[in-house]
Amino acid sequence: MNSKSFIPPQRILMGPGPSNVHPRVLEAMARPTIGHLDPKFIELMDDIKSLLRYTFQTENEVTFPVSGPGSVGMETCLVNLIEPGMKVLVCVNGVFGGRMKDIVERCGAQPVVVEAQWGSAIDPQKFEDALKQNPDIKLTAFVHAETSTGARSDIKALAEISHKYNCIAIADTVTSLGGIPVKVDEWNLDITYSGSQKCLSCPPGLSPVTFNDRSLHAIKNRKTKVQSWFMDLNLITSYWGTGSRRSYHHTAPINALYGLHEALLVLKEEGLENSWNRHRKNCEIVIAGLEKLGLKTFVNEDERLPELITVTVPEGIDEAEVRKFLLEKHNIEIGAGLGTLAGKIWRIGLMGYTSNEENISKCLNGLKEALAKFN
Ligand SMILES: *Cc1c(COP(=O)(O)O)cnc(C)c1O
């Protein structure tokens, strides 16, 4: 094979992630690599932690990016709390809740599942009933923004109920952080993880996490070793911890961290509230445009995510052809349905840097053309 440098096409990424990366982030990532224990790099790490505290709205000391995509953040949060034989309450209303359940099982624990229909939020009453019926549960896990369906659950309520039953709560905010309010301290979320490539306008590969004191206390009182060496918080914090004495754990992805730092800076400059408002307003424009095209959204208005809008595919339309047309003719990527929703919905992402009026009008025009062509 005659290999040469890869030049990717210029796409507008309006799927479920990754979203478009801010040009300042790409520029930052192209800067020279330095050592991962260089004093200058340690200064950068401290600033990343501080910017993440702002982004998560928390004072938690243990707040840092895990080296790996959102799924590694998910696994890190779960493995540090789970011990074999434990029961864990897991909320499943889409693909990502299902992934949590799988991890719980692989850790030798027993998931107790609270389900909701795909496209709906988790019902806090059902959640509470399950905790009432299982007083031995000490850990709960739920997804804020279910990217596979476009539904938002009330994680403030779920955390509150968890504490009423003496449980530690783990919240997935991969698709919510930066796009809709996530208030770790105010909502009392014990453990929260996210991902770099959704509303943070950064490439995939890093997973911000934050742990409060209650969760750290539970980790300290474990009877067994954390089953993963790489994800053991006791070991990672020797590198990401406080003070100038940092020791080698694994070689941090230096340039990826330059990128995350710049992305968090861009977000801070815009201001979290302004970013939430931008996502909300742009969603309203999309919804109005979809209605004009005669398209229906899949999720009820009060549970709908502004950064990931799911659209019901009209009868008689081949959804894959529409996506192919948008990609080939307009360089726009939108997402397909997953699992039971395959073939039934499109997923339109308006995350981070992607969420602007120009992209929206290109996407709506492209959809209009596609609907006329394939009807
Ligand atoms: C994307 C996503 C993940 C997984 O993140 P990856 O970076 O793909 O590993 C987890 N949870 C939710 C809700 C997501 O949207």
Short mmCIF file of C-alpha atoms and ligand atoms in Angstrom, two decimals:
data_model
loop_
_atom_site.label_atom_id
_atom_site.label_comp_id
_atom_site.label_asym_id
_atom_site.label_seq_id
_atom_site.Cartn_x
_atom_site.Cartn_y
_atom_site.Cartn_z
CA MET A 1 0.00 0.00 0.00
CA ASN A 2 1.23 3.47 -0.90
CA SER A 3 0.73 5.25 2.41
CA LYS A 4 0.77 9.00 2.77
CA SER A 5 -0.27 11.57 5.37
CA PHE A 6 -3.93 11.42 6.28
CA ILE A 7 -5.86 14.61 5.60
CA PRO A 8 -9.37 14.29 7.05
CA PRO A 9 -12.35 15.93 5.34
CA GLN A 10 -13.88 19.04 6.97
CA ARG A 11 -17.03 17.73 8.57
CA ILE A 12 -19.73 19.39 10.61
CA LEU A 13 -20.12 16.95 13.49
CA MET A 14 -23.79 16.96 14.48
CA GLY A 15 -23.99 13.43 15.77
CA PRO A 16 -23.85 12.07 19.33
CA GLY A 17 -20.12 12.92 19.63
CA PRO A 18 -17.43 13.71 18.89
CA SER A 19 -18.46 17.30 18.29
CA ASN A 20 -16.36 19.82 16.39
CA VAL A 21 -13.19 20.79 18.19
CA HIS A 22 -12.52 24.45 18.86
CA PRO A 23 -9.61 25.69 16.67
CA ARG A 24 -7.83 27.02 19.76
CA VAL A 25 -7.86 23.48 21.16
CA LEU A 26 -6.30 21.97 18.03
CA GLU A 27 -3.66 24.70 18.05
CA ALA A 28 -2.84 24.01 21.70
CA MET A 29 -2.46 20.29 21.00
CA ALA A 30 0.17 20.96 18.31
CA ARG A 31 2.55 22.61 20.83
CA PRO A 32 5.82 20.84 21.79
CA THR A 33 5.57 17.86 24.09
CA ILE A 34 7.31 18.22 27.47
CA GLY A 35 7.89 15.70 30.25
CA HIS A 36 4.92 14.59 32.32
CA LEU A 37 6.81 15.45 35.55
CA ASP A 38 8.25 18.73 34.26
CA PRO A 39 7.49 21.46 36.82
CA LYS A 40 5.80 23.46 34.04
CA PHE A 41 3.58 20.51 33.25
CA ILE A 42 2.66 20.15 36.91
CA GLU A 43 1.57 23.79 36.87
CA LEU A 44 -0.64 23.00 33.89
CA MET A 45 -2.13 20.00 35.74
CA ASP A 46 -2.99 22.21 38.69
CA ASP A 47 -4.70 24.68 36.39
CA ILE A 48 -6.66 21.90 34.67
CA LYS A 49 -7.92 20.73 38.07
CA SER A 50 -8.93 24.24 38.98
CA LEU A 51 -10.74 24.78 35.65
CA LEU A 52 -12.49 21.42 36.07
CA ARG A 53 -13.71 22.48 39.52
CA TYR A 54 -15.30 25.50 37.89
CA THR A 55 -16.80 23.38 35.10
CA PHE A 56 -18.23 20.83 37.57
CA GLN A 57 -19.20 23.61 40.03
CA THR A 58 -17.42 21.92 42.89
CA GLU A 59 -14.78 22.47 45.55
CA ASN A 60 -13.85 18.75 45.52
CA GLU A 61 -10.11 18.31 45.98
CA VAL A 62 -10.09 15.08 43.94
CA THR A 63 -11.06 16.46 40.53
CA PHE A 64 -8.96 15.51 37.51
CA PRO A 65 -9.15 14.01 34.00
CA VAL A 66 -8.75 10.22 33.71
CA SER A 67 -6.57 9.20 30.75
CA GLY A 68 -9.13 7.52 28.54
CA PRO A 69 -12.54 8.19 26.97
CA GLY A 70 -15.79 8.60 28.91
CA SER A 71 -16.20 4.85 29.26
CA VAL A 72 -12.93 4.69 31.21
CA GLY A 73 -14.24 7.46 33.46
CA MET A 74 -17.40 5.40 33.97
CA GLU A 75 -15.40 2.29 34.79
CA THR A 76 -13.04 4.23 37.11
CA CYS A 77 -15.94 5.55 39.17
CA LEU A 78 -17.60 2.16 39.43
CA VAL A 79 -14.54 -0.03 40.15
CA ASN A 80 -13.34 2.17 42.99
CA LEU A 81 -16.62 1.78 44.86
CA ILE A 82 -17.65 -1.76 43.98
CA GLU A 83 -16.60 -4.79 45.97
CA PRO A 84 -17.48 -8.34 44.93
CA GLY A 85 -20.89 -9.51 46.09
CA MET A 86 -22.24 -6.00 46.58
CA LYS A 87 -25.63 -4.89 45.26
CA VAL A 88 -25.68 -1.75 43.11
CA LEU A 89 -28.76 0.15 41.97
CA VAL A 90 -28.33 0.98 38.28
CA CYS A 91 -30.72 3.11 36.23
CA VAL A 92 -31.17 1.91 32.67
CA ASN A 93 -33.07 4.00 30.10
CA GLY A 94 -30.66 3.66 27.20
CA VAL A 95 -27.29 2.34 26.06
CA PHE A 96 -25.12 4.01 28.68
CA GLY A 97 -27.11 2.85 31.70
CA GLY A 98 -26.84 -0.61 30.14
CA ARG A 99 -23.07 -0.23 29.96
CA MET A 100 -22.94 0.62 33.68
CA LYS A 101 -24.92 -2.51 34.46
CA ASP A 102 -22.45 -4.59 32.44
CA ILE A 103 -19.49 -3.12 34.36
CA VAL A 104 -21.20 -3.82 37.70
CA GLU A 105 -21.61 -7.48 36.69
CA ARG A 106 -18.01 -7.75 35.49
CA CYS A 107 -16.87 -6.48 38.90
CA GLY A 108 -18.61 -9.43 40.52
CA ALA A 109 -21.41 -7.33 41.97
CA GLN A 110 -25.15 -7.68 41.55
CA PRO A 111 -26.99 -4.94 39.67
CA VAL A 112 -30.53 -4.08 40.75
CA VAL A 113 -32.03 -2.29 37.76
CA VAL A 114 -34.51 0.58 37.66
CA GLU A 115 -35.73 0.81 34.10
CA ALA A 116 -37.48 3.46 32.06
CA GLN A 117 -38.61 3.30 28.48
CA TRP A 118 -35.96 4.46 25.99
CA GLY A 119 -36.68 8.15 25.39
CA SER A 120 -37.98 8.77 28.92
CA ALA A 121 -36.35 9.94 32.14
CA ILE A 122 -35.87 7.71 35.18
CA ASP A 123 -38.86 7.98 37.52
CA PRO A 124 -37.61 9.10 40.98
CA GLN A 125 -40.50 7.25 42.64
CA LYS A 126 -39.47 3.93 41.06
CA PHE A 127 -35.90 4.67 42.10
CA GLU A 128 -36.98 5.24 45.70
CA ASP A 129 -39.17 2.13 45.71
CA ALA A 130 -36.18 0.01 44.63
CA LEU A 131 -34.04 1.41 47.47
CA LYS A 132 -36.83 0.80 49.94
CA GLN A 133 -37.07 -2.82 48.83
CA ASN A 134 -33.30 -3.33 48.94
CA PRO A 135 -32.02 -1.78 52.17
CA ASP A 136 -28.63 -3.49 51.66
CA ILE A 137 -27.81 -1.30 48.64
CA LYS A 138 -25.10 1.26 49.35
CA LEU A 139 -24.27 2.47 45.81
CA THR A 140 -26.42 3.95 43.03
CA ALA A 141 -25.53 4.92 39.45
CA PHE A 142 -27.44 6.92 36.84
CA VAL A 143 -27.01 8.88 33.61
CA HIS A 144 -27.89 12.56 33.41
CA ALA A 145 -28.08 12.95 29.62
CA GLU A 146 -28.83 9.63 27.84
CA THR A 147 -27.12 10.25 24.52
CA SER A 148 -28.67 7.16 22.97
CA THR A 149 -32.21 8.55 23.36
CA GLY A 150 -31.98 12.31 24.05
CA ALA A 151 -33.67 12.14 27.47
CA ARG A 152 -32.57 14.01 30.61
CA SER A 153 -33.11 12.54 34.07
CA ASP A 154 -33.42 14.59 37.27
CA ILE A 155 -30.11 13.62 38.87
CA LYS A 156 -30.51 16.15 41.68
CA ALA A 157 -33.60 14.24 42.83
CA LEU A 158 -31.91 10.85 42.35
CA ALA A 159 -28.89 11.95 44.42
CA GLU A 160 -31.16 13.26 47.16
CA ILE A 161 -33.06 9.97 47.37
CA SER A 162 -29.76 8.04 47.33
CA HIS A 163 -28.61 9.93 50.42
CA LYS A 164 -31.92 9.40 52.19
CA TYR A 165 -31.13 5.67 51.93
CA ASN A 166 -27.48 6.10 52.89
CA CYS A 167 -26.10 5.41 49.41
CA ILE A 168 -23.21 6.89 47.47
CA ALA A 169 -24.42 8.21 44.10
CA ILE A 170 -22.48 8.07 40.81
CA ALA A 171 -23.64 10.41 38.03
CA ASP A 172 -22.74 10.16 34.34
CA THR A 173 -22.53 13.71 32.95
CA VAL A 174 -20.66 12.86 29.74
CA THR A 175 -23.12 14.61 27.44
CA SER A 176 -24.36 17.20 29.93
CA LEU A 177 -21.20 18.90 31.23
CA GLY A 178 -20.90 22.32 29.59
CA GLY A 179 -24.21 21.95 27.72
CA ILE A 180 -26.78 22.00 30.53
CA PRO A 181 -26.41 22.79 34.25
CA VAL A 182 -24.36 20.27 36.22
CA LYS A 183 -23.90 21.47 39.81
CA VAL A 184 -21.88 18.86 41.66
CA ASP A 185 -21.78 20.54 45.10
CA GLU A 186 -25.25 22.07 45.07
CA TRP A 187 -26.80 18.77 43.95
CA ASN A 188 -24.63 16.73 46.30
CA LEU A 189 -23.35 14.36 43.60
CA ASP A 190 -20.81 12.10 45.32
CA ILE A 191 -19.02 10.92 42.19
CA THR A 192 -19.35 12.45 38.74
CA TYR A 193 -17.60 11.70 35.46
CA SER A 194 -17.72 13.24 32.02
CA GLY A 195 -15.99 13.12 28.62
CA SER A 196 -13.93 15.56 26.59
CA GLN A 197 -15.59 15.14 23.20
CA LYS A 198 -19.21 16.14 23.78
CA CYS A 199 -20.03 19.65 25.07
CA LEU A 200 -16.42 20.53 25.94
CA SER A 201 -15.35 20.99 22.26
CA CYS A 202 -12.27 18.81 22.70
CA PRO A 203 -11.19 15.58 20.95
CA PRO A 204 -12.13 12.25 22.57
CA GLY A 205 -9.73 10.53 24.94
CA LEU A 206 -10.05 12.21 28.35
CA SER A 207 -12.63 11.77 31.08
CA PRO A 208 -12.93 14.42 33.81
CA VAL A 209 -13.98 12.95 37.18
CA THR A 210 -14.71 14.40 40.60
CA PHE A 211 -15.05 12.63 43.97
CA ASN A 212 -16.41 14.20 47.18
CA ASP A 213 -15.25 13.40 50.72
CA ARG A 214 -18.08 10.97 51.40
CA SER A 215 -17.07 8.84 48.41
CA LEU A 216 -13.36 9.02 49.31
CA HIS A 217 -14.22 7.83 52.81
CA ALA A 218 -16.05 4.84 51.33
CA ILE A 219 -13.05 4.03 49.12
CA LYS A 220 -10.71 4.26 52.11
CA ASN A 221 -12.86 1.74 54.00
CA ARG A 222 -12.86 -0.92 51.28
CA LYS A 223 -12.10 -4.44 52.42
CA THR A 224 -10.66 -5.57 49.08
CA LYS A 225 -8.18 -4.05 46.63
CA VAL A 226 -9.66 -2.15 43.67
CA GLN A 227 -9.76 -4.78 40.91
CA SER A 228 -8.15 -2.50 38.31
CA TRP A 229 -4.54 -1.36 38.70
CA PHE A 230 -4.83 1.46 36.14
CA MET A 231 -8.05 2.88 37.57
CA ASP A 232 -7.26 2.53 41.30
CA LEU A 233 -7.82 6.04 42.65
CA ASN A 234 -5.31 5.49 45.48
CA LEU A 235 -2.58 5.00 42.86
CA ILE A 236 -3.68 7.62 40.30
CA THR A 237 -3.80 10.35 42.94
CA SER A 238 -0.08 9.84 43.58
CA TYR A 239 0.28 11.55 40.20
CA TRP A 240 -2.80 13.80 40.08
CA GLY A 241 -2.80 14.62 43.81
CA THR A 242 -1.80 17.83 45.54
CA GLY A 243 1.61 19.25 46.39
CA SER A 244 4.81 19.25 44.37
CA ARG A 245 5.68 15.60 45.10
CA ARG A 246 4.13 13.76 42.17
CA SER A 247 5.26 10.31 41.24
CA TYR A 248 4.97 8.31 38.08
CA HIS A 249 1.78 6.31 37.64
CA HIS A 250 1.39 6.19 33.86
CA THR A 251 2.66 8.59 31.21
CA ALA A 252 -0.05 11.22 30.94
CA PRO A 253 -1.30 12.08 27.43
CA ILE A 254 0.58 15.40 27.48
CA ASN A 255 -0.72 17.02 24.29
CA ALA A 256 -4.27 15.82 24.88
CA LEU A 257 -4.11 17.62 28.23
CA TYR A 258 -2.93 20.82 26.51
CA GLY A 259 -6.10 20.50 24.48
CA LEU A 260 -8.40 19.91 27.44
CA HIS A 261 -6.85 22.86 29.26
CA GLU A 262 -7.55 25.15 26.30
CA ALA A 263 -11.09 23.81 25.91
CA LEU A 264 -11.85 24.48 29.58
CA LEU A 265 -10.37 27.95 29.24
CA VAL A 266 -12.56 28.68 26.21
CA LEU A 267 -15.59 27.52 28.20
CA LYS A 268 -14.65 29.66 31.20
CA GLU A 269 -14.17 32.70 28.97
CA GLU A 270 -17.65 32.20 27.53
CA GLY A 271 -19.03 31.51 31.02
CA LEU A 272 -20.91 28.35 31.96
CA GLU A 273 -24.30 30.06 32.08
CA ASN A 274 -23.78 31.64 28.69
CA SER A 275 -22.86 28.23 27.30
CA TRP A 276 -26.01 26.65 28.79
CA ASN A 277 -28.10 29.49 27.32
CA ARG A 278 -26.50 29.11 23.91
CA HIS A 279 -27.27 25.38 23.87
CA ARG A 280 -30.86 26.06 24.93
CA LYS A 281 -31.53 28.81 22.38
CA ASN A 282 -30.00 26.86 19.53
CA CYS A 283 -32.14 23.86 20.42
CA GLU A 284 -35.24 26.03 20.12
CA ILE A 285 -34.16 27.08 16.62
CA VAL A 286 -33.70 23.44 15.61
CA ILE A 287 -37.04 22.37 17.05
CA ALA A 288 -38.83 25.18 15.18
CA GLY A 289 -37.02 24.18 11.96
CA LEU A 290 -37.86 20.50 12.37
CA GLU A 291 -41.52 21.35 12.91
CA LYS A 292 -41.50 23.34 9.68
CA LEU A 293 -40.20 20.25 7.90
CA GLY A 294 -43.02 18.22 9.43
CA LEU A 295 -40.60 16.22 11.59
CA LYS A 296 -41.41 15.13 15.14
CA THR A 297 -39.03 14.98 18.07
CA PHE A 298 -38.79 11.69 19.93
CA VAL A 299 -38.58 12.94 23.54
CA ASN A 300 -41.20 14.99 25.46
CA GLU A 301 -40.33 18.65 25.79
CA ASP A 302 -39.79 18.62 29.56
CA GLU A 303 -37.23 15.80 29.35
CA ARG A 304 -35.54 16.83 26.11
CA LEU A 305 -31.81 17.53 25.92
CA PRO A 306 -30.89 20.73 24.06
CA GLU A 307 -27.51 19.31 23.04
CA LEU A 308 -28.82 16.02 21.59
CA ILE A 309 -32.13 16.11 19.79
CA THR A 310 -33.70 12.86 18.69
CA VAL A 311 -36.02 12.95 15.69
CA THR A 312 -38.53 10.30 14.67
CA VAL A 313 -37.82 9.05 11.15
CA PRO A 314 -40.97 9.56 9.04
CA GLU A 315 -42.76 6.51 7.65
CA GLY A 316 -41.34 5.32 4.34
CA ILE A 317 -37.97 7.07 4.65
CA ASP A 318 -34.74 5.09 4.68
CA GLU A 319 -32.93 6.83 7.53
CA ALA A 320 -29.48 5.60 6.47
CA GLU A 321 -29.85 7.14 3.01
CA VAL A 322 -30.60 10.51 4.54
CA ARG A 323 -27.50 10.35 6.73
CA LYS A 324 -25.39 9.25 3.79
CA PHE A 325 -26.70 12.13 1.69
CA LEU A 326 -25.99 14.69 4.42
CA LEU A 327 -22.46 13.38 4.84
CA GLU A 328 -21.57 13.09 1.17
CA LYS A 329 -23.31 16.18 -0.16
CA HIS A 330 -23.11 18.55 2.81
CA ASN A 331 -20.26 17.17 4.95
CA ILE A 332 -22.69 16.94 7.88
CA GLU A 333 -22.64 13.96 10.21
CA ILE A 334 -25.79 13.15 12.18
CA GLY A 335 -26.29 10.04 14.28
CA ALA A 336 -28.40 6.92 13.84
CA GLY A 337 -30.53 5.23 16.49
CA LEU A 338 -28.90 2.55 18.64
CA GLY A 339 -30.27 -0.79 19.82
CA THR A 340 -34.06 -0.90 19.75
CA LEU A 341 -34.11 2.60 18.22
CA ALA A 342 -32.01 1.62 15.18
CA GLY A 343 -33.79 2.74 12.00
CA LYS A 344 -36.40 4.66 14.01
CA ILE A 345 -34.65 7.89 15.01
CA TRP A 346 -31.92 10.30 14.00
CA ARG A 347 -29.75 11.90 16.63
CA ILE A 348 -28.81 15.52 16.00
CA GLY A 349 -26.02 16.74 18.24
CA LEU A 350 -25.56 20.41 19.01
CA MET A 351 -22.69 20.12 21.41
CA GLY A 352 -20.08 22.66 22.39
CA TYR A 353 -18.39 24.42 19.48
CA THR A 354 -20.81 22.75 17.03
CA SER A 355 -23.82 24.51 18.55
CA ASN A 356 -24.16 27.62 16.39
CA GLU A 357 -26.76 29.06 14.01
CA GLU A 358 -24.72 28.55 10.86
CA ASN A 359 -24.43 24.80 11.45
CA ILE A 360 -28.11 24.61 12.32
CA SER A 361 -29.23 26.27 9.11
CA LYS A 362 -26.92 24.04 7.03
CA CYS A 363 -28.31 20.96 8.73
CA LEU A 364 -31.96 21.99 8.35
CA ASN A 365 -31.44 22.86 4.67
CA GLY A 366 -29.70 19.54 4.09
CA LEU A 367 -32.52 17.66 5.79
CA LYS A 368 -35.11 19.49 3.70
CA GLU A 369 -33.29 18.54 0.51
CA ALA A 370 -32.92 14.94 1.66
CA LEU A 371 -36.59 14.58 2.61
CA ALA A 372 -37.68 15.89 -0.82
CA LYS A 373 -35.23 13.55 -2.57
CA PHE A 374 -36.00 10.32 -0.72
CA ASN A 375 -39.74 10.71 -0.12
C1 LIG B 1 -20.41 9.14 24.97
C2 LIG B 1 -20.92 8.69 26.30
C3 LIG B 1 -20.22 7.82 27.14
C4 LIG B 1 -18.95 7.14 26.73
O1 LIG B 1 -17.96 8.01 26.34
P1 LIG B 1 -16.82 7.48 25.35
O2 LIG B 1 -15.92 8.66 25.29
O3 LIG B 1 -17.50 7.15 24.06
O4 LIG B 1 -16.19 6.30 25.97
C5 LIG B 1 -20.76 7.51 28.37
N1 LIG B 1 -21.94 8.02 28.76
C6 LIG B 1 -22.65 8.86 27.98
C7 LIG B 1 -23.95 9.38 28.46
C8 LIG B 1 -22.16 9.20 26.72
O5 LIG B 1 -22.88 10.00 25.94
#
